[in-house]
Amino acid sequence: MKLWLIKFPYWLGIAADALWAAALLFPPVFGVLTGVDDLSPDWQMQSVMTIGGILMAGWTVLLLWAVRRPIERRFVILLTAIVVAAL
């Protein structure tokens, strides 16, 4: 039971990051999530969204790696919490 409580924040982060990575990489998904029906980003915005999506996908993989040994890799969830709090 205790291990589930430790892993839950990791899985929450994995789900959220994967969802937003998909949204940033695919503008129609972003439009659905944000409620913008006619989203058509220009080249510059698409580039920024792609870079953000790649970073989010990378963080998703990092969290997937960390959830396998959540106690030993607890710095990852701490760093995630700091980044989320800063945003």
Coordinates of C-alpha atoms in Angstrom, one line a residue:
M1 CA 0.0 0.0 0.0
K2 CA 2.8 2.5 0.9
L3 CA 4.5 1.8 -2.4
W4 CA 1.3 2.7 -4.3
L5 CA 1.2 6.0 -2.5
I6 CA 4.8 6.7 -3.6
K7 CA 4.2 5.6 -7.2
F8 CA 0.9 7.5 -7.6
P9 CA 2.6 11.0 -8.2
Y10 CA 4.9 9.4 -10.8
W11 CA 2.0 7.9 -12.7
L12 CA 0.1 11.2 -12.4
G13 CA 3.0 13.0 -13.9
I14 CA 3.5 10.4 -16.6
A15 CA -0.2 10.7 -17.7
A16 CA -0.2 14.5 -17.7
D17 CA 3.2 14.8 -19.5
A18 CA 2.2 12.2 -22.2
L19 CA -1.1 14.0 -22.8
W20 CA 0.5 17.4 -23.2
A21 CA 3.4 16.0 -25.2
A22 CA 0.8 14.7 -27.7
A23 CA -1.0 18.0 -27.6
L24 CA 2.1 20.0 -28.3
L25 CA 3.2 17.7 -31.1
F26 CA -0.2 17.5 -32.7
P27 CA -2.0 20.9 -32.9
P28 CA -5.5 19.4 -33.4
V29 CA -5.1 17.6 -30.0
F30 CA -3.9 20.9 -28.5
G31 CA -7.0 22.6 -29.9
V32 CA -9.3 20.0 -28.3
L33 CA -7.6 20.2 -24.9
T34 CA -7.7 24.0 -24.8
G35 CA -11.1 24.5 -26.5
V36 CA -9.7 26.3 -29.5
D37 CA -11.5 25.0 -32.5
D38 CA -9.7 26.8 -35.3
L39 CA -6.1 26.5 -34.1
S40 CA -3.7 26.9 -37.1
P41 CA -0.3 27.8 -35.7
D42 CA 2.2 29.5 -38.0
W43 CA 5.7 28.1 -38.6
Q44 CA 7.2 29.8 -35.6
M45 CA 4.5 28.7 -33.1
Q46 CA 4.6 25.1 -34.6
S47 CA 8.3 25.0 -34.0
V48 CA 8.0 26.1 -30.4
M49 CA 5.2 23.6 -29.8
T50 CA 7.3 20.8 -31.3
I51 CA 10.3 21.6 -29.1
G52 CA 8.0 21.7 -26.1
G53 CA 6.4 18.4 -27.1
I54 CA 9.8 16.8 -27.4
L55 CA 10.8 18.0 -24.0
M56 CA 7.5 16.8 -22.5
A57 CA 8.0 13.4 -24.1
G58 CA 11.5 13.2 -22.7
W59 CA 10.2 14.1 -19.2
T60 CA 7.6 11.3 -19.6
V61 CA 10.4 8.8 -20.4
L62 CA 12.4 10.1 -17.4
L63 CA 9.3 9.6 -15.1
L64 CA 8.8 6.1 -16.6
W65 CA 12.4 5.3 -15.7
A66 CA 12.1 6.7 -12.2
V67 CA 8.8 4.9 -11.3
R68 CA 10.7 1.5 -11.7
R69 CA 12.7 2.4 -8.5
P70 CA 10.8 5.3 -7.0
I71 CA 12.7 5.4 -3.7
E72 CA 16.2 5.4 -5.2
R73 CA 15.2 7.9 -7.9
R74 CA 13.1 10.2 -5.7
F75 CA 15.1 13.2 -6.9
V76 CA 13.2 13.0 -10.1
I77 CA 9.8 13.5 -8.5
L78 CA 11.3 16.2 -6.3
L79 CA 12.6 18.0 -9.4
T80 CA 9.2 17.5 -11.1
A81 CA 7.5 19.1 -8.2
I82 CA 9.9 22.1 -8.2
V83 CA 9.3 22.6 -11.9
V84 CA 5.5 22.4 -11.6
A85 CA 5.5 24.8 -8.6
A86 CA 7.6 27.2 -10.6
L87 CA 5.2 27.2 -13.5

